[in-house]
Coordinates of C-alpha atoms and ligand atoms in Angstrom, one line a residue:
M1 CA 33.6 -77.9 -40.0
A2 CA 32.6 -77.3 -36.4
A3 CA 35.4 -77.2 -33.9
R4 CA 35.9 -80.4 -31.9
G5 CA 34.8 -79.9 -28.4
V6 CA 31.7 -77.9 -29.3
G7 CA 29.0 -80.2 -28.0
M8 CA 26.6 -81.6 -30.5
L9 CA 23.9 -81.1 -28.7
A10 CA 22.2 -78.8 -30.9
C11 CA 24.2 -79.7 -33.9
L12 CA 21.6 -77.7 -35.7
P13 CA 22.7 -74.3 -36.9
L14 CA 25.3 -76.2 -38.9
C15 CA 24.0 -75.0 -42.3
A16 CA 24.8 -71.5 -41.1
Q17 CA 28.4 -72.3 -41.7
R18 CA 27.7 -73.2 -45.3
S19 CA 25.3 -70.4 -46.0
Q20 CA 26.4 -67.0 -47.3
V21 CA 23.8 -65.3 -45.2
L22 CA 22.9 -65.7 -41.6
R23 CA 20.4 -68.5 -41.1
P24 CA 17.4 -67.3 -39.2
T25 CA 15.8 -69.3 -36.4
H26 CA 12.2 -70.0 -37.1
R27 CA 9.8 -69.2 -34.4
L28 CA 6.4 -70.5 -35.1
L29 CA 3.9 -68.1 -33.9
S30 CA 0.5 -69.6 -34.5
C31 CA -1.2 -72.2 -36.5
S32 CA -4.7 -73.1 -37.5
G33 CA -6.7 -76.1 -36.6
T34 CA -5.8 -78.3 -39.4
V35 CA -2.0 -77.9 -38.8
A36 CA -2.5 -78.4 -35.1
A37 CA -4.4 -81.6 -35.9
D38 CA -1.5 -82.8 -38.1
V39 CA 1.0 -82.0 -35.4
K40 CA -1.1 -83.9 -32.8
R41 CA -1.2 -86.9 -35.1
E42 CA 2.6 -86.7 -35.4
E43 CA 2.9 -86.6 -31.6
Q44 CA 0.5 -89.5 -31.4
S45 CA 2.6 -91.6 -33.8
S46 CA 5.7 -90.7 -31.8
R47 CA 4.0 -92.0 -28.7
N48 CA 3.3 -95.2 -30.5
V49 CA 7.0 -95.4 -31.1
E50 CA 7.7 -95.0 -27.5
T51 CA 5.3 -97.7 -26.4
G52 CA 6.4 -100.0 -29.1
S53 CA 2.9 -100.4 -30.5
E54 CA 3.1 -99.9 -34.3
D55 CA 0.8 -97.6 -36.0
R56 CA -1.4 -99.7 -38.2
T57 CA -3.0 -96.9 -40.2
P58 CA -2.3 -97.2 -44.0
K59 CA 0.9 -95.5 -44.9
K60 CA 0.9 -93.1 -47.9
K61 CA 3.0 -93.8 -50.9
F62 CA 5.9 -91.3 -51.5
S63 CA 4.3 -90.1 -54.7
E64 CA 1.0 -89.5 -53.0
V65 CA 2.6 -87.4 -50.3
Q66 CA 4.6 -85.4 -52.9
K67 CA 1.5 -84.8 -55.0
E68 CA -0.6 -83.7 -52.0
R69 CA 2.0 -81.4 -50.6
R70 CA 2.8 -79.9 -54.1
E71 CA -0.8 -79.2 -54.8
Q72 CA -1.1 -77.6 -51.3
A73 CA 1.9 -75.5 -51.9
Q74 CA 0.5 -74.2 -55.2
R75 CA -2.5 -72.7 -53.3
T76 CA -0.2 -71.1 -50.7
V77 CA 1.4 -67.7 -50.4
L78 CA 4.3 -66.3 -48.4
I79 CA 3.8 -62.8 -46.9
H80 CA 6.3 -60.6 -45.1
C81 CA 4.2 -58.8 -42.5
P82 CA 4.7 -55.7 -40.4
N83 CA 5.9 -56.7 -36.9
K84 CA 2.8 -55.4 -35.2
I85 CA -0.2 -56.9 -36.8
S86 CA -3.7 -57.9 -35.9
E87 CA -4.0 -61.6 -36.8
K88 CA -7.8 -61.3 -37.0
K89 CA -7.7 -58.3 -39.4
F90 CA -5.0 -59.9 -41.5
L91 CA -7.1 -63.0 -42.0
K92 CA -10.2 -61.0 -42.7
Y93 CA -8.3 -59.0 -45.3
L94 CA -7.0 -62.1 -47.1
S95 CA -10.4 -63.9 -46.9
Q96 CA -11.7 -61.4 -49.4
H97 CA -9.8 -63.5 -52.0
G98 CA -11.3 -66.9 -50.8
R99 CA -11.4 -69.3 -48.0
I100 CA -8.2 -69.9 -46.0
N101 CA -7.5 -73.5 -45.2
S102 CA -4.6 -73.0 -42.8
H103 CA -2.0 -70.4 -41.9
F104 CA 0.9 -69.9 -39.5
F105 CA 3.4 -67.2 -38.6
Y106 CA 7.1 -67.5 -38.1
E107 CA 9.9 -65.2 -37.4
S108 CA 13.0 -65.1 -39.6
F109 CA 14.6 -61.6 -39.7
G110 CA 11.0 -60.3 -39.6
L111 CA 7.6 -61.7 -39.4
Y112 CA 6.3 -64.0 -42.1
A113 CA 2.9 -65.6 -42.7
V114 CA 2.3 -68.8 -44.7
V115 CA -1.3 -68.8 -45.9
E116 CA -2.9 -71.7 -47.6
F117 CA -6.1 -70.9 -49.6
S118 CA -8.6 -73.6 -50.5
Q119 CA -8.5 -72.6 -54.1
K120 CA -5.7 -71.7 -56.5
E121 CA -7.9 -68.9 -57.9
S122 CA -7.6 -67.0 -54.6
V123 CA -3.9 -66.6 -55.2
T124 CA -4.6 -65.1 -58.7
S125 CA -7.2 -62.8 -57.1
L126 CA -4.6 -61.6 -54.5
Q127 CA -2.0 -61.1 -57.2
N128 CA -4.5 -59.0 -59.2
V129 CA -4.8 -56.4 -56.4
T130 CA -1.1 -56.4 -55.6
R131 CA 1.1 -53.6 -56.9
T132 CA 4.8 -53.4 -57.8
P133 CA 6.5 -51.2 -55.3
S134 CA 7.7 -47.8 -56.5
M135 CA 11.3 -47.1 -55.5
E136 CA 12.8 -43.7 -54.8
T137 CA 16.4 -44.3 -55.7
E138 CA 16.4 -47.9 -57.1
A139 CA 14.4 -49.6 -59.8
A140 CA 12.2 -52.7 -59.1
I141 CA 12.1 -55.7 -61.4
P142 CA 8.4 -56.2 -61.8
F143 CA 8.2 -60.0 -61.1
K144 CA 4.8 -61.1 -60.0
S145 CA 5.3 -64.0 -57.6
R146 CA 3.5 -65.5 -54.6
F147 CA 5.9 -63.8 -52.2
F148 CA 4.3 -60.6 -51.0
N149 CA 5.1 -57.7 -48.7
L150 CA 2.2 -56.5 -46.6
K151 CA 2.2 -52.8 -45.6
M152 CA -0.2 -51.0 -43.3
K153 CA -2.0 -48.0 -45.0
N154 CA -2.2 -46.1 -41.8
P155 CA 0.1 -47.8 -39.2
S156 CA -0.6 -45.3 -36.3
S157 CA -4.4 -45.9 -36.3
Q158 CA -4.0 -49.7 -36.2
T159 CA -1.5 -50.2 -33.4
S160 CA -4.0 -49.7 -30.6
E161 CA -6.1 -52.6 -31.9
Q162 CA -3.4 -55.2 -32.3
S163 CA -4.1 -58.6 -31.0
C164 CA -1.0 -60.4 -29.7
I165 CA 0.0 -63.3 -31.9
Q166 CA 0.6 -66.4 -29.7
S167 CA 4.2 -67.4 -29.9
S168 CA 5.4 -70.9 -29.7
N169 CA 9.0 -71.7 -30.4
H170 CA 9.7 -74.3 -33.0
S171 CA 13.4 -74.1 -33.2
P172 CA 15.4 -77.2 -32.1
P173 CA 16.3 -77.4 -28.4
S174 CA 19.5 -75.7 -27.1
N175 CA 22.4 -78.0 -26.0
K176 CA 21.4 -77.5 -22.4
K177 CA 17.7 -78.3 -23.0
L178 CA 18.4 -81.4 -25.0
S179 CA 20.9 -82.6 -22.4
E180 CA 18.2 -82.1 -19.7
L181 CA 15.6 -83.9 -21.8
L182 CA 17.9 -86.8 -22.4
C183 CA 18.9 -87.0 -18.7
Y184 CA 15.4 -87.2 -17.5
A185 CA 14.3 -89.8 -20.0
E186 CA 13.2 -93.1 -18.5
S187 CA 15.1 -95.4 -20.7
M188 CA 17.6 -95.3 -23.6
D189 CA 14.7 -96.1 -26.0
D190 CA 13.0 -93.0 -24.6
Q191 CA 16.2 -91.0 -25.2
L192 CA 16.4 -92.0 -28.8
N193 CA 12.7 -91.2 -29.4
T194 CA 13.1 -87.9 -27.6
L195 CA 15.9 -86.9 -29.8
L196 CA 13.9 -87.8 -32.9
K197 CA 10.9 -85.8 -31.7
E198 CA 13.0 -82.7 -31.0
F199 CA 15.0 -82.8 -34.3
Q200 CA 12.6 -84.0 -36.9
L201 CA 11.1 -81.5 -39.4
T202 CA 7.9 -80.0 -38.1
E203 CA 4.7 -79.9 -40.2
E204 CA 5.2 -76.1 -40.7
D205 CA 8.9 -76.6 -41.7
I206 CA 7.8 -79.2 -44.3
K207 CA 5.1 -76.9 -45.7
L208 CA 7.6 -74.1 -46.0
R209 CA 10.0 -76.4 -47.9
Y210 CA 7.3 -77.4 -50.4
L211 CA 6.3 -73.7 -50.7
T212 CA 9.9 -72.7 -51.4
C213 CA 10.1 -75.3 -54.2
S214 CA 6.8 -74.1 -55.6
L215 CA 8.0 -70.4 -55.6
I216 CA 11.2 -71.4 -57.5
E217 CA 9.1 -73.5 -59.9
D218 CA 7.1 -70.3 -60.8
L219 CA 10.4 -68.7 -61.7
A220 CA 11.7 -71.6 -63.8
A221 CA 8.3 -71.9 -65.5
A222 CA 8.9 -68.5 -67.0
Y223 CA 11.4 -70.3 -69.3
F224 CA 10.2 -73.9 -69.1
Q225 CA 6.4 -74.0 -69.1
D226 CA 5.0 -77.1 -67.2
C227 CA 8.3 -77.8 -65.5
T228 CA 8.3 -79.1 -61.9
V229 CA 10.6 -78.3 -59.0
R230 CA 10.5 -81.2 -56.6
P231 CA 12.2 -81.4 -53.2
F232 CA 14.4 -84.5 -52.6
G233 CA 17.0 -85.6 -50.1
S234 CA 16.4 -85.3 -46.4
S235 CA 13.6 -82.7 -46.8
V236 CA 11.4 -85.6 -48.0
N237 CA 13.1 -88.9 -47.3
S238 CA 11.9 -88.9 -43.6
F239 CA 15.5 -88.3 -42.3
G240 CA 15.5 -84.5 -42.4
K241 CA 16.7 -82.7 -39.3
L242 CA 15.6 -79.2 -38.5
G243 CA 18.0 -76.9 -40.3
C244 CA 19.0 -79.3 -43.1
D245 CA 19.4 -78.0 -46.6
L246 CA 16.7 -78.0 -49.2
D247 CA 17.6 -80.2 -52.2
M248 CA 15.6 -79.3 -55.3
F249 CA 15.2 -81.1 -58.6
L250 CA 14.1 -79.2 -61.7
D251 CA 12.1 -81.8 -63.5
L252 CA 11.8 -81.0 -67.3
D253 CA 11.0 -84.5 -68.3
E254 CA 7.2 -84.1 -68.2
I255 CA 7.3 -81.1 -70.6
G256 CA 5.8 -82.1 -73.9
K257 CA 5.0 -85.6 -72.8
L258 CA 1.7 -84.7 -71.2
N259 CA -0.7 -84.9 -74.1
T260 CA 1.3 -86.8 -76.7
N261 CA -0.7 -90.0 -76.2
K262 CA -3.9 -88.2 -76.9
T263 CA -3.0 -87.1 -80.4
S264 CA -4.5 -89.1 -83.2
G265 CA -4.0 -89.3 -87.0
N266 CA -1.0 -90.0 -89.2
F267 CA 1.2 -87.3 -88.0
L268 CA 3.5 -86.7 -85.0
M269 CA 4.2 -83.2 -83.9
E270 CA 7.5 -82.3 -82.3
F271 CA 8.8 -79.0 -80.9
Q272 CA 11.6 -77.3 -82.7
V273 CA 14.5 -77.3 -80.2
K274 CA 18.1 -76.3 -80.0
N275 CA 20.6 -79.2 -79.8
V276 CA 23.8 -79.4 -77.8
P277 CA 26.5 -82.1 -77.8
S278 CA 25.5 -83.9 -74.6
E279 CA 23.0 -84.2 -71.7
R280 CA 25.6 -82.7 -69.4
I281 CA 26.0 -79.6 -71.5
A282 CA 22.2 -79.3 -71.7
T283 CA 22.1 -79.5 -67.9
Q284 CA 24.8 -76.9 -67.5
K285 CA 23.1 -74.5 -69.9
I286 CA 19.7 -74.8 -68.3
L287 CA 21.1 -74.4 -64.7
S288 CA 23.2 -71.5 -65.8
V289 CA 20.2 -69.6 -67.1
I290 CA 18.0 -70.5 -64.1
G291 CA 20.9 -69.4 -61.8
E292 CA 21.0 -66.0 -63.5
C293 CA 17.2 -65.8 -63.3
L294 CA 17.3 -66.6 -59.5
D295 CA 20.0 -64.1 -59.0
H296 CA 18.4 -61.2 -60.9
F297 CA 14.7 -61.8 -60.5
G298 CA 14.2 -64.2 -57.7
P299 CA 12.6 -62.4 -54.7
G300 CA 14.5 -63.4 -51.6
C301 CA 17.1 -65.5 -53.5
V302 CA 20.6 -64.4 -52.5
G303 CA 24.2 -65.7 -52.6
V304 CA 23.6 -67.5 -55.9
Q305 CA 26.5 -69.7 -56.9
K306 CA 26.6 -71.8 -60.1
I307 CA 28.6 -74.9 -59.5
L308 CA 28.3 -76.3 -63.0
N309 CA 31.5 -78.4 -63.2
A310 CA 30.6 -80.7 -60.3
R311 CA 29.8 -84.4 -61.1
C312 CA 26.2 -83.4 -60.6
P313 CA 26.0 -79.7 -61.7
L314 CA 24.0 -77.5 -59.3
V315 CA 23.0 -73.9 -58.4
R316 CA 23.3 -73.1 -54.7
F317 CA 21.6 -70.2 -53.1
S318 CA 20.0 -69.0 -49.9
H319 CA 16.3 -68.4 -49.8
Q320 CA 16.3 -65.6 -47.3
A321 CA 12.6 -65.6 -46.2
S322 CA 12.5 -69.3 -45.5
G323 CA 16.1 -69.4 -44.3
F324 CA 16.8 -72.5 -46.4
Q325 CA 20.1 -73.2 -48.0
C326 CA 19.0 -74.5 -51.4
D327 CA 20.8 -76.8 -53.9
L328 CA 19.0 -76.9 -57.3
T329 CA 19.8 -79.7 -59.7
T330 CA 18.3 -81.0 -62.9
N331 CA 18.8 -84.3 -64.7
N332 CA 19.2 -86.0 -61.3
R333 CA 16.2 -88.4 -61.3
I334 CA 18.1 -91.2 -59.6
A335 CA 18.5 -89.0 -56.5
L336 CA 14.7 -88.6 -56.4
K337 CA 14.3 -92.4 -56.6
S338 CA 16.9 -92.8 -53.8
S339 CA 14.8 -90.4 -51.7
E340 CA 11.7 -92.5 -52.3
L341 CA 13.6 -95.7 -51.3
L342 CA 14.9 -94.0 -48.1
Y343 CA 11.3 -92.8 -47.4
I344 CA 10.1 -96.4 -47.6
Y345 CA 12.9 -97.6 -45.2
G346 CA 12.2 -94.8 -42.8
T347 CA 8.5 -95.4 -42.7
L348 CA 8.5 -99.2 -42.6
D349 CA 9.6 -99.5 -39.0
S350 CA 9.5 -96.9 -36.3
R351 CA 12.9 -97.7 -35.0
V352 CA 14.7 -96.8 -38.2
R353 CA 14.3 -93.0 -38.0
A354 CA 15.1 -92.9 -34.3
L355 CA 18.3 -94.8 -34.9
V356 CA 19.4 -92.8 -37.9
F357 CA 18.7 -89.5 -36.2
S358 CA 20.8 -90.6 -33.2
I359 CA 23.7 -91.8 -35.3
R360 CA 23.6 -88.6 -37.4
C361 CA 23.7 -86.5 -34.3
W362 CA 26.4 -88.6 -32.8
A363 CA 28.5 -88.2 -35.9
R364 CA 28.0 -84.5 -36.0
A365 CA 28.8 -84.1 -32.3
H366 CA 32.2 -85.7 -33.0
S367 CA 32.8 -83.8 -36.2
L368 CA 32.6 -87.0 -38.3
T369 CA 30.3 -85.2 -40.6
S370 CA 30.4 -81.6 -41.7
S371 CA 28.3 -79.1 -43.7
I372 CA 31.3 -78.5 -45.9
P373 CA 32.1 -81.1 -48.5
G374 CA 35.4 -83.0 -47.9
S375 CA 36.9 -86.3 -47.1
W376 CA 34.4 -87.1 -44.3
I377 CA 31.4 -89.4 -44.2
T378 CA 28.1 -87.8 -45.3
N379 CA 24.7 -88.1 -43.7
F380 CA 23.6 -90.0 -46.8
S381 CA 26.3 -92.6 -46.3
L382 CA 25.6 -92.9 -42.6
T383 CA 21.9 -93.6 -43.4
M384 CA 22.9 -96.3 -45.8
M385 CA 25.1 -97.8 -43.0
V386 CA 22.2 -97.9 -40.6
I387 CA 19.9 -99.4 -43.2
F388 CA 22.5 -102.1 -44.0
F389 CA 23.0 -102.8 -40.3
L390 CA 19.2 -103.3 -39.8
Q391 CA 19.1 -105.6 -42.8
R392 CA 21.8 -107.8 -41.1
R393 CA 19.8 -108.3 -37.8
S394 CA 18.3 -111.6 -37.1
P395 CA 15.5 -111.6 -38.0
P396 CA 16.1 -108.6 -40.3
I397 CA 14.4 -105.3 -39.4
L398 CA 14.6 -104.0 -43.0
P399 CA 14.2 -106.0 -46.2
T400 CA 16.9 -105.8 -48.9
L401 CA 16.4 -103.7 -52.0
D402 CA 16.4 -106.9 -54.1
Y403 CA 13.5 -108.2 -52.0
L404 CA 11.6 -105.0 -52.5
K405 CA 12.2 -105.4 -56.2
T406 CA 10.7 -108.9 -56.2
L407 CA 7.5 -107.4 -54.6
A408 CA 7.2 -104.8 -57.3
D409 CA 4.4 -105.0 -59.9
A410 CA 4.2 -103.7 -63.4
E411 CA 3.4 -100.2 -62.3
D412 CA 6.4 -100.0 -60.1
K413 CA 8.8 -100.7 -63.0
C414 CA 11.3 -97.9 -63.3
I415 CA 14.4 -97.7 -65.5
I416 CA 16.5 -94.5 -65.3
E417 CA 19.4 -94.0 -67.7
G418 CA 19.6 -97.8 -68.1
H419 CA 19.7 -98.4 -64.3
N420 CA 17.0 -100.7 -62.9
C421 CA 15.4 -98.6 -60.1
T422 CA 12.4 -100.9 -59.6
F423 CA 11.0 -101.6 -56.2
I424 CA 7.6 -101.8 -54.6
R425 CA 6.2 -98.4 -53.8
D426 CA 3.2 -99.4 -51.8
L427 CA 4.5 -99.7 -48.2
N428 CA 1.4 -101.4 -47.0
R429 CA 2.2 -104.5 -49.0
I430 CA 5.5 -105.0 -47.2
K431 CA 5.3 -107.4 -44.2
P432 CA 6.5 -105.8 -41.0
S433 CA 9.5 -107.3 -39.3
G434 CA 9.1 -109.8 -36.5
N435 CA 12.3 -108.5 -34.8
T436 CA 11.6 -107.0 -31.4
E437 CA 15.0 -105.6 -30.4
T438 CA 15.0 -102.4 -28.4
L439 CA 16.6 -99.2 -29.6
E440 CA 19.1 -99.4 -26.8
S441 CA 20.3 -102.8 -27.9
L442 CA 20.3 -101.7 -31.6
L443 CA 22.4 -98.6 -30.8
K444 CA 25.0 -100.7 -28.9
E445 CA 25.0 -103.4 -31.6
F446 CA 25.5 -100.7 -34.3
F447 CA 28.7 -99.5 -32.7
E448 CA 29.9 -103.0 -32.1
Y449 CA 29.1 -104.0 -35.7
F450 CA 30.9 -101.1 -37.4
G451 CA 33.6 -101.0 -34.8
N452 CA 34.6 -104.4 -36.0
F453 CA 33.6 -104.3 -39.7
A454 CA 36.2 -105.5 -42.2
F455 CA 36.2 -102.2 -44.1
N456 CA 39.6 -103.2 -45.7
K457 CA 38.0 -106.0 -47.7
N458 CA 34.2 -105.6 -47.6
S459 CA 31.7 -103.4 -49.2
I460 CA 28.3 -102.3 -47.8
N461 CA 25.5 -103.2 -50.1
I462 CA 21.8 -102.5 -49.3
R463 CA 20.7 -104.1 -52.5
Q464 CA 21.7 -107.6 -51.4
G465 CA 21.9 -106.9 -47.6
R466 CA 25.2 -108.6 -47.2
E467 CA 28.9 -107.7 -47.3
Q468 CA 30.6 -108.1 -50.6
N469 CA 34.2 -108.0 -51.7
K470 CA 35.3 -104.4 -52.3
P471 CA 35.5 -103.9 -56.1
E472 CA 38.0 -101.0 -55.6
S473 CA 40.5 -99.8 -53.0
S474 CA 38.6 -96.8 -51.5
P475 CA 38.8 -97.1 -47.6
L476 CA 35.0 -97.0 -47.3
H477 CA 32.9 -98.7 -50.0
I478 CA 29.1 -98.2 -49.9
Q479 CA 27.5 -99.4 -53.2
N480 CA 25.2 -96.9 -54.8
P481 CA 21.9 -98.8 -54.7
F482 CA 20.9 -97.9 -58.3
E483 CA 24.1 -97.0 -60.1
T484 CA 25.8 -100.2 -58.7
S485 CA 29.2 -99.5 -60.1
L486 CA 29.5 -96.3 -58.0
N487 CA 30.7 -95.9 -54.5
I488 CA 28.7 -93.2 -52.6
S489 CA 31.5 -92.8 -50.0
K490 CA 34.4 -92.6 -52.4
N491 CA 35.3 -89.2 -50.9
V492 CA 36.1 -90.7 -47.4
N493 CA 39.8 -91.1 -46.6
Q494 CA 41.5 -93.6 -44.4
S495 CA 41.9 -91.3 -41.5
Q496 CA 38.2 -90.3 -41.4
L497 CA 37.2 -93.9 -41.6
Q498 CA 39.6 -94.8 -38.8
K499 CA 38.1 -91.9 -36.7
F500 CA 34.7 -93.4 -37.3
V501 CA 35.8 -96.9 -36.3
D502 CA 37.6 -95.6 -33.1
L503 CA 34.6 -93.6 -32.0
A504 CA 32.2 -96.5 -32.7
R505 CA 34.4 -98.7 -30.5
E506 CA 34.6 -96.2 -27.8
S507 CA 30.9 -95.6 -27.9
A508 CA 30.3 -99.4 -27.7
W509 CA 32.6 -99.5 -24.7
I510 CA 30.8 -96.6 -22.9
L511 CA 27.4 -98.2 -23.4
S512 CA 28.7 -101.5 -22.1
Q513 CA 29.9 -99.7 -18.9
E514 CA 26.6 -97.8 -18.7
D515 CA 24.8 -101.0 -17.8
K516 CA 26.7 -101.2 -14.6
D517 CA 26.7 -97.6 -13.5
R518 CA 23.6 -95.8 -14.7
P519 CA 23.0 -92.7 -12.5
S520 CA 19.6 -92.2 -10.8
P521 CA 17.3 -90.0 -12.9
S522 CA 17.3 -87.3 -10.1
S523 CA 21.0 -86.8 -10.2
N524 CA 20.8 -84.9 -13.5
Q525 CA 24.0 -86.7 -14.7
P526 CA 24.4 -87.3 -18.4
W527 CA 23.9 -91.0 -19.2
G528 CA 23.2 -93.2 -22.2
L529 CA 22.8 -91.2 -25.4
A530 CA 23.5 -87.9 -23.5
T531 CA 27.0 -89.2 -22.7
L532 CA 27.6 -90.4 -26.2
L533 CA 26.8 -86.9 -27.6
Q534 CA 29.5 -85.3 -25.5
P535 CA 32.7 -85.1 -27.4
S536 CA 34.7 -84.6 -24.2
V537 CA 33.6 -87.9 -22.8
L538 CA 34.7 -89.9 -25.8
S539 CA 38.0 -88.1 -26.1
S540 CA 38.7 -88.9 -22.4
V541 CA 37.9 -92.6 -23.0
S542 CA 40.3 -92.7 -25.9
L543 CA 43.0 -90.9 -23.8
A544 CA 42.5 -93.4 -21.0
K545 CA 42.8 -96.3 -23.5
K546 CA 45.9 -94.8 -25.0
K547 CA 47.5 -94.5 -21.6
R548 CA 46.7 -98.1 -20.8
K549 CA 48.3 -99.2 -24.1
K550 CA 51.9 -98.0 -23.9
P551 CA 53.6 -97.1 -27.2
A552 CA 55.9 -99.7 -28.8
S553 CA 59.0 -97.6 -28.1
E554 CA 58.1 -97.5 -24.4
R555 CA 57.5 -101.2 -24.3
I556 CA 60.9 -102.0 -25.9
K557 CA 62.6 -99.6 -23.5
N558 CA 61.0 -101.3 -20.5
L559 CA 62.0 -104.7 -21.9
L560 CA 65.6 -103.7 -22.3
E561 CA 65.6 -102.3 -18.8
S562 CA 64.2 -105.5 -17.4
I563 CA 66.9 -107.4 -19.3
K564 CA 69.6 -105.2 -18.0
S565 CA 68.4 -105.7 -14.5
S566 CA 68.0 -109.5 -14.8
S567 CA 70.8 -111.8 -13.6
P568 CA 73.4 -112.9 -16.0
E569 CA 72.6 -116.6 -15.4
N570 CA 69.2 -116.1 -16.9
D571 CA 70.6 -114.8 -20.2
T572 CA 70.7 -117.2 -23.1
H573 CA 73.9 -117.1 -25.1
T574 CA 74.0 -118.7 -28.6
N575 CA 77.3 -118.5 -30.4
G576 CA 78.1 -115.4 -28.4
K577 CA 74.9 -113.7 -29.3
R578 CA 72.2 -112.9 -26.8
T579 CA 68.7 -113.7 -28.1
V580 CA 66.0 -111.6 -26.7
S581 CA 62.3 -112.2 -27.1
T582 CA 60.7 -109.0 -28.2
Q583 CA 57.2 -110.1 -27.7
A584 CA 55.4 -107.9 -25.3
Ligands
GTP601 P1 21.4 -83.8 -45.3 O1 22.8 -83.9 -44.9 O2 20.4 -83.7 -44.3 O3 21.3 -82.7 -46.4 O4 21.1 -85.2 -46.1 P2 20.7 -85.5 -47.6 O5 20.3 -86.9 -47.7 O6 19.8 -84.5 -48.1 O7 22.1 -85.3 -48.3 P3 22.6 -84.3 -49.4 O8 21.9 -83.0 -49.3 O9 24.1 -84.4 -49.4 O10 22.2 -85.0 -50.8 C1 20.9 -85.0 -51.2 C2 20.5 -86.3 -51.9 O11 21.4 -86.5 -53.0 C3 20.7 -87.6 -51.0 O12 19.6 -87.8 -50.2 C4 20.9 -88.6 -52.1 O13 19.7 -89.0 -52.6 C5 21.7 -87.9 -53.1 N1 23.2 -88.1 -52.9 C6 23.9 -87.4 -52.0 N2 25.2 -87.8 -52.1 C7 25.2 -88.8 -53.0 C8 26.3 -89.6 -53.5 O14 27.4 -89.5 -53.2 N3 25.9 -90.4 -54.5 C9 24.6 -90.5 -55.0 N4 24.4 -91.4 -55.9 N5 23.6 -89.8 -54.5 C10 23.9 -88.9 -53.5
MG602 MG1 20.2 -82.4 -48.2

């Protein structure tokens, strides 16, 4: 957990604390036209957010995005390059294997290139001319992957012709830079949108996430032909912050189901398989083997830990070349559905992501969240709280899950392990909200709302979009939207919840004061969101409040003193006893 007092502001290299290896900072060095166009589109849509004019272009379904990205990743290779390289020659060399759609370079303890070919066959062609390195003292495991190492045949003859690769830094802003950006913003809405723009995953980061999953899939496919490794969680649910972990789901369900409908005749053919006593044991066995495989054969996979006794068994490892901290699970289909639901909520209204990012950064700045598991609130729970809050606005900004279920058609129907996970998946069929509240007002109201929420008796429930009586006594109860008998924040203890409530109240108070004394933009003084992200400011507010409110012992002492000093005539005697009002 980060020490209190360390400013949020780039609460980014957090995962470094969780990782066994140092997390590299990505420096994007160059990108081709198609990527640049995507980035431009992203910027354009971010500008739409700022001006409040909603983007009316049709929005892609989650499954469409996943399919497109996955297919793109399968045509992509990752290449560790020599530090001094001619980009032109590099591209020319690779073009022998086919047309290149896009490419970019980044730095992460060395120079890496991500190259997307137009055709999958180009990858095979490149693999066919690639050799396994010969080691002098060690032995190489001859695993043919899509992660290559490029060497120069004759380095000295090539250095003179190098072209400089244009460097553009794509790591999140430093504390100082973010603070400046926020101070110079024109309004609080502008501040929240700036924070979103600076922290959201870039196009290149997203591509690298899908590529990493695809590389792991190649490895798992050595055991389980036709398996799929899908990213889930914040990498794909639209709430991912630069530096967030990469949650992966090893999907074995499609295996053997692909062509079963096509068979005809009187017979049904099944694979001979091994049986184990339960699904959980099957999951543990599969992950155990894949964990070994990653550890022994996975190029760039280090620090592999098998955490098989957790409620949701997983294999955790660092993918060195991408710098991602990865959590691989299987038999976790509901989490994938949760990611799709959050994607819908994050894409429906442009204010949602801006608010969630700010709340997540605020929580991180004040050590309410941590990269280490424990009794604190998770980002997932915080996101649910924001969604719930937005469902409670008048008119609502987000629809309830039950409403999304009523809009679903037959194709949307989805039952997982007996849980009804049905909701409409086509975003374009959900009517936009008529609510026009500003982000500034929503942020204030969020703190007011949760600063005064009856956590002791009520549960947060995005399925119905209204408070419900808590079914159990955990301090914080947020109903799992699909496994409705579960509480996603069961881990949160009373003191962490109280800390959240106190900070929410203090933040609401600060924002109410801000209205009166907002500094002029030229003064370079933190204001609005920048103030809220400074842990020192909130702790001084709480100190000031504590000072104002004297402790009970002090109040009693003062009272007794005032009684002592008061005249005897004013004392009330009843049967020889003096009655003293102890009300302060
Ligand atoms: P980051 O903090 O940015 O990684 O957010 P995240 O949403 O990716 O959270 P995390 O990596 O902890 O978990 C990944 C996904 O697992 C989440 O998005 C959820 O879909 C799911 N998940 C996490 N925690 C819980 C939980 O307590 N209960 C349930 N049912 N699902 C969870
Ligand atoms: Mg995650």
